[in-house]
Coordinates of C-alpha atoms in Angstrom, one line a residue:
Chain A
M1 CA 88.1 -40.4 -63.4
I2 CA 87.5 -40.5 -59.7
K3 CA 88.3 -43.2 -58.4
E4 CA 85.8 -45.7 -57.0
V5 CA 85.5 -46.1 -53.5
Y6 CA 83.9 -49.2 -51.5
I7 CA 83.6 -51.0 -48.4
T8 CA 84.9 -54.3 -48.3
E9 CA 85.0 -55.6 -45.1
T10 CA 82.0 -55.0 -41.9
N11 CA 81.9 -56.1 -38.4
C12 CA 80.4 -55.5 -35.3
I13 CA 80.5 -55.5 -32.1
T14 CA 77.0 -55.4 -29.7
P15 CA 75.2 -56.5 -27.0
I16 CA 73.3 -58.6 -29.8
G17 CA 75.8 -59.9 -31.2
F18 CA 80.0 -59.8 -32.2
D19 CA 79.9 -60.6 -35.8
V20 CA 77.4 -59.2 -38.9
A21 CA 75.2 -62.4 -38.8
S22 CA 73.9 -63.0 -35.6
N23 CA 73.1 -58.9 -34.7
I24 CA 71.2 -59.2 -38.8
K25 CA 69.6 -62.3 -37.0
N26 CA 68.6 -60.7 -33.6
I27 CA 67.2 -57.9 -35.8
G28 CA 65.3 -59.7 -37.9
E29 CA 63.8 -61.6 -34.8
E30 CA 62.8 -57.7 -33.0
V31 CA 65.8 -58.8 -30.4
S32 CA 66.8 -55.3 -29.0
G33 CA 69.6 -54.9 -26.8
I34 CA 68.3 -52.9 -24.7
Q35 CA 67.1 -53.7 -21.0
L36 CA 66.5 -52.4 -17.8
H37 CA 70.3 -51.6 -15.8
D38 CA 70.3 -51.4 -11.6
K39 CA 74.4 -50.7 -11.3
P40 CA 74.9 -47.6 -9.0
M41 CA 78.0 -47.4 -10.4
L42 CA 77.0 -45.6 -13.5
F43 CA 73.7 -44.1 -12.0
S44 CA 72.1 -44.2 -9.0
V45 CA 68.8 -45.0 -10.7
P46 CA 67.4 -48.6 -12.5
F47 CA 68.2 -47.0 -16.0
Y48 CA 67.3 -48.5 -19.7
A49 CA 70.3 -48.9 -21.4
S50 CA 71.8 -51.4 -24.5
I51 CA 75.3 -52.3 -22.5
I52 CA 77.9 -55.2 -23.7
N53 CA 78.2 -57.9 -21.1
D54 CA 81.6 -58.0 -19.7
V55 CA 82.2 -61.6 -19.1
D56 CA 81.3 -62.6 -22.8
L57 CA 82.9 -59.4 -24.3
D58 CA 86.1 -60.9 -22.2
L59 CA 85.3 -64.7 -23.5
A60 CA 85.9 -63.0 -26.8
F61 CA 88.3 -61.3 -26.2
A62 CA 90.4 -63.9 -24.7
K63 CA 90.3 -66.3 -27.8
V64 CA 91.7 -63.3 -29.8
T65 CA 94.9 -62.2 -27.2
S66 CA 96.4 -63.3 -23.9
A67 CA 97.3 -59.9 -23.6
T68 CA 95.1 -58.6 -20.5
N69 CA 95.5 -54.6 -19.8
Y70 CA 93.1 -53.3 -22.2
S71 CA 90.3 -51.5 -21.6
R72 CA 86.6 -52.4 -22.1
L73 CA 86.3 -49.8 -24.6
E74 CA 89.7 -51.1 -26.5
K75 CA 88.7 -54.6 -26.4
M76 CA 85.5 -53.9 -28.3
M77 CA 87.4 -51.9 -31.0
I78 CA 89.9 -54.8 -31.4
L79 CA 87.2 -57.7 -31.3
A80 CA 85.3 -55.0 -34.3
L81 CA 89.0 -55.2 -36.4
E82 CA 90.6 -58.3 -36.0
P83 CA 88.5 -60.5 -38.1
I84 CA 88.2 -58.2 -41.1
I85 CA 91.9 -57.1 -40.8
K86 CA 92.4 -61.3 -40.9
K87 CA 90.1 -62.0 -43.7
S88 CA 91.1 -58.6 -45.9
K89 CA 95.1 -60.7 -46.0
V90 CA 95.3 -56.1 -46.9
I91 CA 99.4 -55.7 -46.0
L92 CA 99.4 -52.5 -43.4
N93 CA 101.8 -50.5 -45.3
E94 CA 101.6 -46.7 -45.4
R95 CA 99.5 -47.3 -48.3
T96 CA 97.3 -48.2 -45.6
A97 CA 95.5 -46.0 -43.1
F98 CA 93.7 -46.5 -39.7
I99 CA 90.6 -44.5 -38.8
L100 CA 89.3 -44.4 -35.4
S101 CA 85.5 -42.6 -34.3
T102 CA 84.9 -41.9 -31.1
T103 CA 83.5 -39.5 -28.7
K104 CA 84.4 -40.0 -25.8
G105 CA 87.2 -42.7 -26.1
N106 CA 88.5 -43.6 -22.4
V107 CA 86.5 -41.0 -20.5
T108 CA 86.1 -43.4 -17.4
A109 CA 90.0 -43.1 -16.8
L110 CA 88.9 -40.0 -15.9
E111 CA 87.3 -41.6 -12.9
N112 CA 90.9 -42.3 -11.0
H113 CA 92.2 -39.5 -12.4
N114 CA 94.1 -41.0 -14.5
I115 CA 94.2 -38.0 -17.3
E116 CA 96.8 -40.4 -20.1
P117 CA 94.8 -42.8 -21.2
A118 CA 92.0 -40.7 -21.7
Y119 CA 93.8 -38.7 -24.9
L120 CA 92.0 -40.1 -28.0
D121 CA 95.2 -39.9 -29.8
Q122 CA 96.5 -42.6 -27.0
L123 CA 93.9 -45.1 -27.8
A124 CA 94.5 -44.7 -31.1
K125 CA 97.8 -45.7 -31.0
I126 CA 97.0 -49.0 -28.7
I127 CA 94.7 -50.2 -31.2
A128 CA 97.0 -49.0 -33.7
N129 CA 100.4 -51.0 -32.2
F130 CA 98.0 -54.3 -31.4
F131 CA 97.7 -54.5 -35.4
E132 CA 100.7 -52.6 -36.1
F133 CA 99.5 -50.3 -38.4
K134 CA 102.5 -48.7 -40.2
T135 CA 100.9 -45.1 -40.7
E136 CA 99.7 -42.7 -38.2
P137 CA 96.3 -42.9 -36.8
I138 CA 93.1 -40.4 -38.0
V139 CA 91.2 -40.0 -35.3
I140 CA 88.0 -38.3 -35.5
S141 CA 85.7 -36.5 -32.7
N142 CA 82.8 -34.8 -34.2
A143 CA 80.6 -35.6 -31.8
C144 CA 77.1 -37.9 -33.0
V145 CA 78.6 -37.9 -36.7
S146 CA 82.5 -39.8 -36.2
G147 CA 81.2 -43.1 -37.6
I148 CA 79.4 -42.0 -40.1
L149 CA 82.1 -39.1 -41.1
A150 CA 85.2 -41.7 -41.0
V151 CA 83.3 -43.1 -43.9
S152 CA 83.5 -39.6 -45.7
V153 CA 86.6 -38.7 -44.8
A154 CA 88.2 -42.2 -45.8
K155 CA 86.5 -42.0 -49.5
R156 CA 87.7 -38.4 -50.2
L157 CA 91.7 -39.6 -49.1
I158 CA 91.4 -42.5 -51.6
Q159 CA 90.2 -40.6 -53.7
A160 CA 92.8 -37.8 -53.7
E161 CA 95.2 -41.5 -53.6
M162 CA 97.1 -40.5 -50.1
Y163 CA 96.2 -44.3 -49.3
D164 CA 94.2 -47.7 -51.0
N165 CA 92.9 -49.1 -48.2
I166 CA 91.4 -47.4 -45.4
F167 CA 90.5 -49.6 -41.5
I168 CA 87.8 -47.7 -39.9
V169 CA 87.0 -48.5 -36.2
A170 CA 84.2 -46.7 -34.1
G171 CA 83.4 -47.0 -30.7
D172 CA 82.1 -45.3 -27.6
E173 CA 80.6 -46.7 -24.4
V174 CA 78.2 -46.7 -21.9
S175 CA 79.6 -44.2 -19.0
K176 CA 78.7 -42.5 -15.4
F177 CA 80.2 -39.4 -17.3
V178 CA 77.9 -40.0 -20.4
L179 CA 74.7 -41.0 -18.4
S180 CA 75.0 -38.0 -16.2
G181 CA 75.2 -35.5 -18.9
F182 CA 72.8 -36.8 -21.1
N183 CA 70.1 -37.2 -17.8
S184 CA 71.6 -33.2 -17.3
F185 CA 69.9 -32.5 -20.1
Q186 CA 66.8 -34.2 -19.5
A187 CA 67.2 -35.7 -22.9
M188 CA 67.2 -40.1 -21.2
S189 CA 63.9 -41.2 -22.2
D190 CA 61.9 -43.4 -18.8
L191 CA 61.3 -46.5 -21.7
P192 CA 63.3 -48.2 -24.1
C193 CA 63.7 -45.8 -27.0
K194 CA 60.6 -44.5 -29.6
P195 CA 62.2 -43.0 -32.3
Y196 CA 59.8 -41.2 -34.8
S197 CA 57.2 -42.1 -32.5
I198 CA 54.5 -39.3 -30.6
N199 CA 55.2 -41.2 -27.5
R200 CA 58.7 -41.0 -27.8
T201 CA 60.4 -38.7 -24.8
G202 CA 64.3 -38.9 -25.2
V203 CA 67.3 -41.2 -25.8
T204 CA 68.2 -44.3 -24.7
L205 CA 72.0 -44.7 -24.4
G206 CA 74.1 -47.6 -25.9
E207 CA 77.3 -48.6 -26.6
A208 CA 78.9 -50.7 -29.3
A209 CA 81.9 -50.9 -31.9
A210 CA 82.0 -51.0 -35.3
A211 CA 84.6 -51.9 -38.1
V212 CA 85.1 -51.5 -41.8
L213 CA 87.7 -51.3 -45.0
V214 CA 87.2 -48.8 -47.2
S215 CA 89.3 -49.7 -50.1
S216 CA 90.2 -48.5 -54.2
N217 CA 89.8 -52.5 -54.9
K218 CA 86.5 -53.5 -55.6
E219 CA 87.3 -57.3 -55.5
N220 CA 85.0 -58.4 -52.3
A221 CA 82.9 -55.3 -52.7
K222 CA 80.1 -55.3 -50.7
I223 CA 79.2 -51.3 -51.7
K224 CA 80.0 -48.8 -53.7
V225 CA 80.3 -45.4 -52.0
R226 CA 78.9 -42.7 -53.8
G227 CA 78.5 -39.2 -52.6
D228 CA 78.8 -37.2 -49.3
G229 CA 78.3 -34.4 -47.1
S230 CA 79.0 -33.1 -44.2
I231 CA 77.5 -29.8 -43.0
N232 CA 76.6 -27.7 -40.1
D233 CA 73.4 -26.5 -39.0
A234 CA 74.9 -22.8 -38.2
N235 CA 71.9 -22.4 -35.4
H236 CA 72.7 -23.7 -32.0
I237 CA 75.4 -25.7 -30.5
S238 CA 73.1 -28.1 -28.6
G239 CA 70.1 -28.4 -30.6
P240 CA 69.2 -29.3 -34.5
S241 CA 67.8 -26.4 -37.1
R242 CA 64.4 -26.3 -37.1
T243 CA 64.4 -25.9 -40.9
G244 CA 67.0 -29.4 -41.0
E245 CA 69.3 -27.1 -43.2
G246 CA 72.6 -28.5 -42.6
L247 CA 71.3 -32.1 -42.8
Y248 CA 69.4 -30.9 -46.1
R249 CA 72.1 -29.5 -47.7
S250 CA 74.4 -32.9 -46.3
I251 CA 72.0 -35.1 -48.3
Q252 CA 71.8 -32.2 -51.0
S253 CA 75.8 -32.4 -51.4
A254 CA 76.0 -36.5 -51.1
L255 CA 73.4 -36.1 -54.1
A256 CA 74.9 -34.5 -56.0
E257 CA 78.3 -35.5 -56.0
A258 CA 76.5 -39.0 -56.5
R259 CA 74.4 -37.5 -59.6
I260 CA 71.3 -39.2 -58.5
K261 CA 68.0 -37.6 -57.5
S262 CA 66.2 -38.2 -54.4
N263 CA 63.5 -40.3 -56.3
Q264 CA 66.2 -43.3 -57.1
I265 CA 66.9 -44.1 -53.1
D266 CA 65.3 -47.2 -51.9
Y267 CA 66.2 -46.7 -48.3
I268 CA 66.9 -44.2 -45.6
S269 CA 69.0 -45.7 -42.3
A270 CA 68.2 -42.2 -40.4
H271 CA 69.8 -40.9 -37.4
G272 CA 66.6 -40.9 -35.1
T273 CA 67.3 -40.7 -31.8
A274 CA 63.9 -40.1 -30.3
T275 CA 64.4 -36.5 -29.0
P276 CA 61.4 -34.3 -29.9
F277 CA 63.4 -32.0 -32.1
N278 CA 66.1 -34.3 -33.7
D279 CA 63.0 -36.6 -34.9
E280 CA 60.8 -33.5 -35.9
M281 CA 64.1 -31.8 -37.4
E282 CA 64.7 -34.7 -39.5
A283 CA 61.3 -35.4 -40.9
I284 CA 61.4 -31.7 -42.1
A285 CA 64.4 -32.3 -43.9
L286 CA 63.7 -35.0 -45.6
N287 CA 60.3 -33.5 -46.9
R288 CA 62.5 -30.4 -47.8
L289 CA 64.6 -33.3 -50.2
G290 CA 61.4 -35.4 -51.9
L291 CA 62.3 -38.4 -49.7
E292 CA 59.2 -38.5 -47.0
N293 CA 58.0 -41.8 -49.1
V294 CA 61.1 -43.9 -48.9
P295 CA 60.8 -46.3 -46.2
M296 CA 63.2 -45.4 -43.5
N297 CA 63.9 -46.4 -39.7
S298 CA 66.4 -46.0 -37.2
L299 CA 68.0 -48.4 -35.1
K300 CA 68.2 -46.8 -31.8
G301 CA 65.4 -49.3 -31.0
F302 CA 68.2 -52.0 -31.4
Y303 CA 71.4 -50.1 -30.2
G304 CA 70.1 -47.3 -28.3
H305 CA 72.3 -44.2 -29.2
T306 CA 75.6 -45.4 -29.5
L307 CA 77.1 -41.9 -30.0
G308 CA 80.6 -41.8 -32.3
A309 CA 80.1 -45.4 -33.3
S310 CA 76.3 -45.1 -34.3
G311 CA 76.8 -44.1 -38.0
L312 CA 79.2 -46.3 -38.5
L313 CA 77.3 -49.5 -36.4
E314 CA 74.4 -48.5 -38.5
T315 CA 75.8 -48.4 -42.2
V316 CA 77.4 -51.7 -41.5
I317 CA 73.7 -53.0 -40.8
G318 CA 72.7 -50.7 -43.5
I319 CA 75.4 -52.6 -45.6
Q320 CA 73.4 -56.0 -44.7
S321 CA 69.7 -54.8 -45.3
A322 CA 70.6 -53.9 -49.1
L323 CA 72.7 -56.8 -50.1
E324 CA 70.0 -59.2 -48.4
N325 CA 67.4 -56.8 -49.7
K326 CA 65.0 -56.0 -46.4
L327 CA 63.7 -53.3 -45.4
F328 CA 63.9 -53.8 -40.7
V329 CA 61.4 -52.3 -38.6
S330 CA 62.4 -49.1 -37.1
L331 CA 61.7 -50.6 -33.3
G332 CA 59.9 -48.8 -30.6
F333 CA 57.5 -46.7 -33.4
D334 CA 54.0 -46.9 -33.3
T335 CA 52.0 -44.2 -33.9
I336 CA 53.7 -41.0 -36.4
G337 CA 54.9 -38.4 -33.7
V338 CA 55.8 -35.6 -36.4
S339 CA 54.6 -32.9 -38.3
Q340 CA 55.4 -34.0 -41.6
P341 CA 54.7 -37.6 -43.3
I342 CA 57.8 -40.0 -43.1
N343 CA 57.6 -43.5 -44.0
V344 CA 58.8 -45.4 -41.2
I345 CA 59.6 -49.4 -41.8
E346 CA 56.6 -50.5 -39.8
K347 CA 57.4 -54.2 -40.3
N348 CA 60.5 -56.7 -41.7
E349 CA 59.7 -56.7 -45.6
N350 CA 61.9 -57.9 -48.6
R351 CA 62.3 -55.0 -51.2
N352 CA 65.0 -54.4 -53.5
I353 CA 67.7 -52.2 -52.9
H354 CA 69.9 -50.2 -54.8
Y355 CA 71.0 -47.0 -53.2
F356 CA 70.6 -46.5 -49.6
L357 CA 71.0 -43.2 -48.0
K358 CA 72.6 -42.9 -44.4
T359 CA 72.2 -39.5 -42.3
A360 CA 73.3 -38.9 -38.5
S361 CA 73.5 -35.6 -36.9
G362 CA 74.7 -34.0 -33.6
F363 CA 76.3 -31.9 -30.8
G364 CA 77.6 -28.3 -32.5
G365 CA 75.6 -28.1 -35.0
C366 CA 77.1 -31.1 -36.8
N367 CA 75.4 -33.4 -40.1
T368 CA 76.6 -36.1 -42.5
A369 CA 75.3 -37.9 -45.5
V370 CA 76.6 -40.7 -47.3
V371 CA 75.2 -41.6 -50.5
F372 CA 75.7 -46.0 -50.9
E373 CA 74.9 -48.1 -54.0
K374 CA 74.7 -52.2 -54.1
V375 CA 77.8 -53.2 -56.7
N376 CA 76.0 -55.7 -59.0
Chain B
M1 CA 94.0 -36.1 -58.5
T2 CA 95.7 -33.2 -60.5
A3 CA 96.3 -30.8 -57.9
K4 CA 95.7 -27.2 -58.7
K5 CA 97.7 -24.8 -56.6
T6 CA 96.2 -23.4 -53.6
Y7 CA 97.5 -20.4 -51.1
I8 CA 97.5 -19.1 -47.6
Q9 CA 95.7 -15.6 -47.2
S10 CA 96.2 -15.1 -43.8
F11 CA 97.1 -16.7 -40.9
C12 CA 96.9 -16.1 -36.9
T13 CA 98.6 -17.5 -34.4
I14 CA 97.5 -17.6 -30.5
Q15 CA 100.3 -18.5 -27.4
N16 CA 101.5 -16.5 -24.4
N17 CA 99.0 -13.9 -23.8
Q18 CA 99.7 -12.8 -27.8
I19 CA 98.0 -12.4 -31.3
L20 CA 100.1 -12.7 -33.8
M21 CA 98.4 -11.9 -37.3
N22 CA 100.5 -12.8 -40.4
G23 CA 103.8 -12.9 -38.1
E24 CA 102.6 -9.7 -36.6
V25 CA 101.6 -8.2 -33.1
V26 CA 98.0 -7.3 -33.5
F27 CA 97.4 -7.9 -29.0
S28 CA 99.3 -9.1 -26.1
T29 CA 99.0 -8.7 -22.4
E30 CA 100.7 -9.1 -19.4
P31 CA 100.7 -12.6 -18.0
T32 CA 98.3 -13.3 -16.8
A33 CA 95.3 -16.8 -16.9
F34 CA 93.4 -17.5 -20.0
S35 CA 90.6 -16.7 -19.1
D36 CA 91.6 -13.4 -18.5
F37 CA 93.1 -12.6 -22.0
S38 CA 90.9 -13.7 -23.6
K39 CA 88.5 -11.8 -22.0
K40 CA 90.4 -8.5 -22.9
T41 CA 90.9 -9.8 -26.7
Y42 CA 86.8 -10.0 -26.5
Q43 CA 86.6 -6.5 -25.4
H44 CA 89.8 -5.4 -27.9
L45 CA 87.9 -6.7 -30.4
E46 CA 84.8 -4.7 -29.3
M47 CA 82.9 -7.3 -29.6
N48 CA 78.7 -7.6 -28.4
Y49 CA 78.5 -11.0 -28.6
P50 CA 77.3 -12.5 -25.4
K51 CA 77.3 -16.2 -26.1
F52 CA 81.2 -15.7 -25.8
F53 CA 81.5 -16.1 -22.5
K54 CA 79.2 -19.1 -22.3
M55 CA 82.1 -21.1 -24.1
D56 CA 84.6 -23.1 -22.5
N57 CA 88.5 -22.4 -23.1
L58 CA 89.0 -24.4 -26.2
S59 CA 85.8 -22.4 -28.2
K60 CA 87.1 -19.2 -27.0
L61 CA 90.4 -20.2 -28.1
A62 CA 89.3 -21.0 -31.9
F63 CA 86.7 -18.4 -32.0
L64 CA 89.1 -15.7 -31.5
G65 CA 91.6 -17.1 -33.9
A66 CA 88.4 -17.3 -36.4
E67 CA 87.0 -14.2 -35.1
F68 CA 91.0 -11.9 -36.3
L69 CA 90.8 -14.0 -39.6
L70 CA 87.2 -14.0 -40.5
K71 CA 86.4 -10.5 -39.6
S72 CA 86.8 -8.9 -42.7
E73 CA 85.4 -11.9 -45.3
S74 CA 82.0 -11.9 -43.2
N75 CA 79.8 -11.1 -45.8
F76 CA 75.7 -12.3 -44.1
S77 CA 73.9 -11.0 -47.2
K78 CA 75.8 -13.9 -49.3
E79 CA 76.6 -16.9 -49.1
N80 CA 79.8 -17.7 -48.0
N81 CA 81.2 -21.7 -48.6
T82 CA 84.1 -21.7 -45.5
A83 CA 84.7 -25.4 -45.1
L84 CA 86.8 -25.6 -41.7
V85 CA 88.7 -28.5 -41.1
F86 CA 90.8 -28.2 -37.3
A87 CA 92.6 -30.2 -35.0
N88 CA 94.8 -30.7 -32.1
K89 CA 95.9 -33.3 -29.4
S90 CA 93.1 -33.0 -25.6
S91 CA 90.2 -32.8 -27.4
S92 CA 88.1 -31.3 -25.0
L93 CA 89.5 -33.0 -21.9
D94 CA 90.5 -29.1 -20.1
T95 CA 86.3 -29.4 -20.0
D96 CA 86.4 -33.1 -19.3
V97 CA 88.2 -32.8 -16.3
K98 CA 85.9 -30.3 -15.3
Y99 CA 83.1 -32.4 -16.2
Q100 CA 84.4 -35.3 -14.2
N101 CA 84.8 -33.2 -10.8
S102 CA 80.9 -32.1 -11.1
I103 CA 79.9 -36.0 -10.9
S104 CA 82.9 -37.7 -9.3
D105 CA 81.7 -37.3 -5.9
A106 CA 77.9 -38.1 -4.8
E107 CA 77.9 -35.8 -2.1
N108 CA 78.8 -32.9 -4.6
Y109 CA 76.8 -33.9 -7.3
Y110 CA 76.0 -31.3 -10.0
P111 CA 76.4 -32.2 -13.4
S112 CA 75.7 -29.1 -15.2
P113 CA 74.2 -29.1 -19.0
A114 CA 75.9 -26.1 -20.0
V115 CA 79.3 -28.0 -19.3
F116 CA 78.3 -31.1 -20.7
V117 CA 78.2 -30.1 -24.4
Y118 CA 81.5 -28.6 -24.5
T119 CA 82.5 -32.4 -23.8
L120 CA 82.8 -32.5 -27.2
P121 CA 86.0 -31.2 -29.2
N122 CA 84.0 -30.1 -32.3
I123 CA 81.6 -28.3 -30.4
C124 CA 84.2 -25.1 -31.7
L125 CA 83.4 -25.5 -34.9
G126 CA 79.6 -25.2 -34.1
E127 CA 80.4 -21.5 -32.4
I128 CA 82.5 -20.4 -35.6
S129 CA 79.8 -21.5 -37.9
I130 CA 77.0 -19.7 -35.8
K131 CA 78.9 -16.5 -35.4
H132 CA 80.2 -16.3 -39.1
Q133 CA 77.2 -18.3 -40.6
L134 CA 79.2 -20.9 -42.1
K135 CA 76.6 -23.7 -43.5
S136 CA 79.8 -26.1 -44.6
E137 CA 81.7 -29.0 -44.2
N138 CA 83.5 -29.2 -41.1
S139 CA 85.0 -32.2 -39.5
F140 CA 87.4 -32.2 -36.1
F141 CA 90.6 -34.7 -36.1
I142 CA 93.0 -35.4 -33.1
F143 CA 96.6 -36.3 -33.7
A144 CA 99.4 -37.1 -31.7
D145 CA 101.3 -33.5 -32.6
Y146 CA 100.4 -30.9 -35.2
N147 CA 100.4 -32.4 -38.2
P148 CA 100.4 -30.0 -41.6
E149 CA 100.7 -33.0 -43.7
F150 CA 96.7 -34.4 -43.2
M151 CA 95.6 -30.7 -42.3
E152 CA 97.5 -30.0 -45.7
K153 CA 96.1 -32.5 -48.1
Y154 CA 91.9 -32.6 -46.8
S155 CA 91.5 -29.1 -46.8
N156 CA 93.3 -29.4 -50.6
I157 CA 90.4 -32.1 -51.3
L158 CA 87.6 -29.9 -50.5
L159 CA 88.5 -27.4 -52.5
E160 CA 89.6 -29.8 -55.5
T161 CA 86.4 -31.2 -55.0
L162 CA 84.1 -28.2 -55.1
K163 CA 82.9 -29.0 -51.4
A164 CA 84.3 -25.9 -50.3
D165 CA 85.6 -22.0 -51.9
K166 CA 87.8 -22.4 -49.1
V167 CA 88.9 -23.9 -46.1
L168 CA 89.7 -22.1 -42.6
C169 CA 92.4 -25.0 -40.9
G170 CA 92.9 -24.2 -37.4
W171 CA 95.4 -26.4 -34.5
V172 CA 93.5 -25.3 -31.5
E173 CA 95.1 -26.9 -28.3
Y174 CA 94.1 -25.9 -24.7
Y175 CA 94.7 -28.2 -21.4
N176 CA 95.0 -27.0 -18.1
E177 CA 96.4 -23.2 -19.1
N178 CA 98.7 -24.6 -22.0
Y179 CA 97.6 -23.7 -24.9
K180 CA 97.9 -22.8 -28.4
A181 CA 95.8 -21.7 -31.6
F182 CA 97.4 -21.8 -34.9
L183 CA 94.9 -21.0 -37.8
Y184 CA 94.7 -20.1 -41.2
L185 CA 92.5 -19.4 -44.5
V186 CA 93.5 -21.7 -48.0
D187 CA 91.7 -20.0 -50.9
K188 CA 92.6 -20.7 -54.5
E189 CA 94.6 -17.4 -55.1
G190 CA 96.9 -15.6 -52.5
E191 CA 100.9 -15.6 -51.7
I192 CA 101.9 -17.9 -49.5
E193 CA 102.2 -21.1 -51.0
H194 CA 99.8 -23.7 -49.4
N195 CA 102.0 -26.1 -48.2
Q196 CA 103.6 -28.5 -45.8
E197 CA 107.1 -26.9 -45.9
I198 CA 105.6 -23.1 -45.4
L199 CA 102.6 -24.6 -42.4
K200 CA 105.8 -26.2 -40.6
K201 CA 107.5 -23.1 -40.3
L202 CA 104.6 -20.5 -40.0
Y203 CA 103.3 -23.2 -37.2
K204 CA 107.0 -22.7 -35.1
Q205 CA 106.7 -18.0 -35.8

């Protein structure tokens, strides 16, 4: 008998709220975190991004600890984890693991020629020490699937009986490093991003931290993790497969493990970065699986692309969608701009959600899909 | 989970201008920079794969290790469900520093997408997947040190749950000319038992 695995606690720190309830309220009212920023230290010309206000961050952090020697990203991550560790009452012993997902961690330290803080194991150690985890941190750095891949890895480790509880935090911040990089790819949108739209021109970057508790204990379960897959395109390192091969296979693998058919999925929280190639690839993969009529959204219109945080942040919001039986609008969408039909959510509506699918794709040809089932 | 025994089919170590297959030196050069060593290794393998020269050092290191282990495995007519489970300490920091240097001076600002894409450690998994057409499970982890316990358990999970038929594992560490790669292929049959004690021993060789 394979162990059942649940997500029992969730939290997120984003520009539109420092807890799940305020994020859901803002999403319900179509309030986006994306704004025009004039920050020459980050980028030479004004740019759209979803950035957490420093004053708000410091105020919230001061309520948790009087310590001050933490980076912005560390503060975001600590704030995301702190309430769920406290609320869960899980003992941080050798049966409790800690996974940290990020793409670039404290890469901003390199601006001051500080190498040591840029090591991801150092970042993990700082967060782990703050909470006094007893096990060695597991860091996942697998491009833009990192956040959702962590859920898949956590589920597998619990099923293998290595741990009973795993706290995951996923975070990334907007930096000169990533802004210049995405801009060099000509992948940045001049306006707030418009996933799946004919008018989309690229990504808007964002920052966030999200945290969940993955557990074998059904008590307080919000959702069950039913199946997952994380399969490479084997096609190109900086662009998705034209046929969506890796995403197609990842979803197929997740559905097979969950033993459910594609027509049982009620909602898809997709990746939708708003680059021409990504959104097109997703539409092709979903059509190949017969998922084209399932209501879907990309939350990038609210948060921008939060890189290693995005998969977990969007899972946290997706879980809340399922619990509240609400489909949220895919902000920024207007006229369909992919070659295959997909059912992009155009207005908020109530809909019974039992199964939902989370997907993500990223550089290096990586893809991850996880199927969740509401717990009755 | 009732664990069936798994085995290390073959292993490859790259360090100090030397490549060892199953503990035997198969290629070495005089002490030289990694760029030169990796180029000579590529020539030794008689490959015709121009993409190799676009890769960063971490990807070259991982790619060459995979090449030695998989060159007899690749069979393009057959689906090859070999998962990739890789880890290191320094992530892509070597290329991160290079990229940061290209943007830190306003007078000398030249961010390059060809460099930026390698500021993610999992890109080396993409390179190996493309070369060997592995449409398979892949994940990149970061640990403070070589972590045979985690690697053993996670790769066994992939085999047990039938997510993969074989697993190519790799510790691929590269920062500032310091490098070490230890890659090995885990299978359901073989002669060397796959456990953390043996992984520790083989890593130190």
